[in-house]
mmCIF file of C-alpha atoms in Angstrom:
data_model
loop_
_atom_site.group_PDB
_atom_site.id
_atom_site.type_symbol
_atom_site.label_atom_id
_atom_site.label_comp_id
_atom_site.label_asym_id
_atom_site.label_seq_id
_atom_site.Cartn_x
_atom_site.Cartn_y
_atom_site.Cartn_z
ATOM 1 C CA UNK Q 1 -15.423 34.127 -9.560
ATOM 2 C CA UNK Q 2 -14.073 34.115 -12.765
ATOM 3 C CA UNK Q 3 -16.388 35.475 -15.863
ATOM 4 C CA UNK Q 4 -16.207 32.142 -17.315
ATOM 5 C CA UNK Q 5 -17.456 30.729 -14.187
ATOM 6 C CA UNK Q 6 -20.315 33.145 -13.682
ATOM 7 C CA UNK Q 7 -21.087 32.464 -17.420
ATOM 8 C CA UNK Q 8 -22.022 29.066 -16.814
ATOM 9 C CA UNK Q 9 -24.121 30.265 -13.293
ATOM 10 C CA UNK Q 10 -26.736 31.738 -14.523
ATOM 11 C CA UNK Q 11 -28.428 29.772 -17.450
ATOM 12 C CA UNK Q 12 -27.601 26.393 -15.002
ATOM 13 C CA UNK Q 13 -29.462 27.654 -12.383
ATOM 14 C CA UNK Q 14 -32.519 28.585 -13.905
ATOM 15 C CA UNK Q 15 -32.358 25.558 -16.016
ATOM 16 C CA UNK Q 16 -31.935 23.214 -12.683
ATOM 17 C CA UNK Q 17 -34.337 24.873 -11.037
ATOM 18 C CA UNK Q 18 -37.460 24.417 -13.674
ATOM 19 C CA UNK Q 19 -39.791 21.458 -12.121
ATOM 20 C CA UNK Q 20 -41.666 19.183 -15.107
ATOM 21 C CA UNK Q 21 -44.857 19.936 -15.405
ATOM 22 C CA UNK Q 22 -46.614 16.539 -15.843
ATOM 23 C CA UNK Q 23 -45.253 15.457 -12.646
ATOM 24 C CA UNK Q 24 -47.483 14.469 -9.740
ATOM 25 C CA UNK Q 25 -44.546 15.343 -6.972
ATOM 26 C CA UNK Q 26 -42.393 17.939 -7.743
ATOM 27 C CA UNK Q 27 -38.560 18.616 -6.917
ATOM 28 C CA UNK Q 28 -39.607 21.887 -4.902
ATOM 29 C CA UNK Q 29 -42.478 19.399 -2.322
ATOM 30 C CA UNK Q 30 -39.929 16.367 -2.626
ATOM 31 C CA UNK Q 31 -37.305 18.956 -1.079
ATOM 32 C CA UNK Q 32 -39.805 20.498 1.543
ATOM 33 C CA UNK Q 33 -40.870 17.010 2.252
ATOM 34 C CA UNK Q 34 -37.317 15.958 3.265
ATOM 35 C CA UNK Q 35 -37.358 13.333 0.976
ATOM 36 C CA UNK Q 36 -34.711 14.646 -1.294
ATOM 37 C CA UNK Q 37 -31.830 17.044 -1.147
ATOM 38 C CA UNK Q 38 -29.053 18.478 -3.322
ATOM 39 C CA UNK Q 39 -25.542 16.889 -3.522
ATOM 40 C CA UNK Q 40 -22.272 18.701 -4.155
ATOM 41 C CA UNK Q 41 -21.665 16.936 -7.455
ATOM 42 C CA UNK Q 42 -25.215 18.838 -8.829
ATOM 43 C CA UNK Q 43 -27.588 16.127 -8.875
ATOM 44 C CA UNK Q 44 -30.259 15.141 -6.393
ATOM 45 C CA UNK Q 45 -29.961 12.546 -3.897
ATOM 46 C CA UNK Q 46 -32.797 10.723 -1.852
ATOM 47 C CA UNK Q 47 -32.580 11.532 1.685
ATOM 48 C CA UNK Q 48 -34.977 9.068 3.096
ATOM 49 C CA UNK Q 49 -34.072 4.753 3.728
ATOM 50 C CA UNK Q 50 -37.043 3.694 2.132
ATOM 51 C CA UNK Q 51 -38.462 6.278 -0.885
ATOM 52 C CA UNK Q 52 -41.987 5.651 -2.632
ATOM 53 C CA UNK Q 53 -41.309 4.580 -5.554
ATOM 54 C CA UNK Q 54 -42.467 8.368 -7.133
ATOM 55 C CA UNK Q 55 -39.336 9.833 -5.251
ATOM 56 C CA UNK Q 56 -37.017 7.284 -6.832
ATOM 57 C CA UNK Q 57 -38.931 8.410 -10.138
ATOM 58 C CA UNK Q 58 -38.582 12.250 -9.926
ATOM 59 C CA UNK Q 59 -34.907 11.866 -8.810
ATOM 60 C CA UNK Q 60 -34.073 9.646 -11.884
ATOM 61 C CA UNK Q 61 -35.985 12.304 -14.179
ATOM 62 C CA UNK Q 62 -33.920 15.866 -12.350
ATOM 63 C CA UNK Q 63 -31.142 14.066 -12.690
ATOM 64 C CA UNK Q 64 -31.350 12.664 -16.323
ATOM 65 C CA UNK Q 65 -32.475 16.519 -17.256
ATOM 66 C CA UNK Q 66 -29.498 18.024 -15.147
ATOM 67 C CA UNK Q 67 -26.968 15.614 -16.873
ATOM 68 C CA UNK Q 68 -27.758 16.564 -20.266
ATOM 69 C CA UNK Q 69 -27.746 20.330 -19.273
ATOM 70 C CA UNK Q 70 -24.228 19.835 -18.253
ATOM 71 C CA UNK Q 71 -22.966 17.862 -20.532
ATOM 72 C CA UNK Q 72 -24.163 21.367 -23.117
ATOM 73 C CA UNK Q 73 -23.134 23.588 -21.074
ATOM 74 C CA UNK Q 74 -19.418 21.996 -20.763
ATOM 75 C CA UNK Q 75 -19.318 21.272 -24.730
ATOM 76 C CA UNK Q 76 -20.601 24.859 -25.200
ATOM 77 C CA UNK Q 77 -17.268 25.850 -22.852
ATOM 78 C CA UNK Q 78 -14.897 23.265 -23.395
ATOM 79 C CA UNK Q 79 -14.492 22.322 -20.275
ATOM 80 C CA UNK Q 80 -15.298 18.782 -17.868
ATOM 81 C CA UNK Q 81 -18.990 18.149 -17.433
ATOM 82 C CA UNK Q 82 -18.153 17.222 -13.675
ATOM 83 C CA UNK Q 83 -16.361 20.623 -13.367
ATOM 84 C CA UNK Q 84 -20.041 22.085 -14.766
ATOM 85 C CA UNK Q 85 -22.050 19.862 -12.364
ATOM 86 C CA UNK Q 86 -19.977 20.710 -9.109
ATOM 87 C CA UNK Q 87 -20.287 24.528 -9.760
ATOM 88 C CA UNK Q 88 -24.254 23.943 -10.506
ATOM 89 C CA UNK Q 89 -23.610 21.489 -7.199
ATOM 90 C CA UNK Q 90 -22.504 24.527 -5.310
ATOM 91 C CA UNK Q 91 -25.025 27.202 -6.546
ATOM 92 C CA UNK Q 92 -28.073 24.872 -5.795
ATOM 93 C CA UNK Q 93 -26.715 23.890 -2.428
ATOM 94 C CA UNK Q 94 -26.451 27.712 -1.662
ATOM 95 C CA UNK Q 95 -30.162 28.588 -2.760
ATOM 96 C CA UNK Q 96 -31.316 25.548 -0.867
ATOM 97 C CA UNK Q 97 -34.449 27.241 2.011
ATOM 98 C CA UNK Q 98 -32.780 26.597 5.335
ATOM 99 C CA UNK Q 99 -34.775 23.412 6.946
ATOM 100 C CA UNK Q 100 -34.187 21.650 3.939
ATOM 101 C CA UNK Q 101 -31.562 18.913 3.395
ATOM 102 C CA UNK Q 102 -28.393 18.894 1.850
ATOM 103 C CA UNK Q 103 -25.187 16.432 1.729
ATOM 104 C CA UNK Q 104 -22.391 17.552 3.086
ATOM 105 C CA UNK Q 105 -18.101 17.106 1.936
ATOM 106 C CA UNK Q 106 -18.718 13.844 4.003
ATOM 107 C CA UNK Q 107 -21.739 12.440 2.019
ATOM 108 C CA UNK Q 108 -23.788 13.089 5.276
ATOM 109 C CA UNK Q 109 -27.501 14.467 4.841
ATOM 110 C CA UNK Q 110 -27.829 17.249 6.920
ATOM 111 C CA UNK Q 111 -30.661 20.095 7.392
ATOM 112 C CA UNK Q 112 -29.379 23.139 6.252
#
């Protein structure tokens, strides 16, 4: 990994990772719920057919915070805010607790 990329890493991931406060459901119980899951281009994507209205809330709000983060992070470095969001795609997917879900190259939710 190139120093640029690892640059980027580790402020994203902390960043991503930081729950809201005021929030009644958090990312972390959505996630051990299997209600959401991480996606490969870095934002969150509901896992389940028919979400409570609260899910489709939190997962508007993670990824309204994520896509300003990246959109910094790639002015910051000159480079594409998707190229940002993959690698933060990536790094989440890889810290994601095995049981949980994640979507696969094929757009497929699967346990990890």
């Amino acid at each position: 990994m190139s120093s640029r990329r690892r640059l980027l890493a580790i402020p994203l991931v902390v960043a991503l990772s930081w729950p809201g406060a005021a929030q009644a459901l958090t990312l972390e119980a959505a996630k051990a719920e299997g209600l959401v899951g991480e996606r490969p281009d870095g934002y969150v994507g509901i896992v389940v057919a028919d979400p409570p209205s609260e899910v489709r809330e939190l997962v508007a709000q993670v990824n309204a915070r994520r896509r300003a983060a990246y959109e910094e992070i790639a002015k910051k470095n000159g480079v594409p805010v998707e190229a940002v969001a993959a690698l933060a795609g990536q790094r989440l997917i890889d810290r994601t607790p095995v049981g949980q879900y994640v979507m696969d190259a094929q757009g497929r939710w699967v346990q990890k």
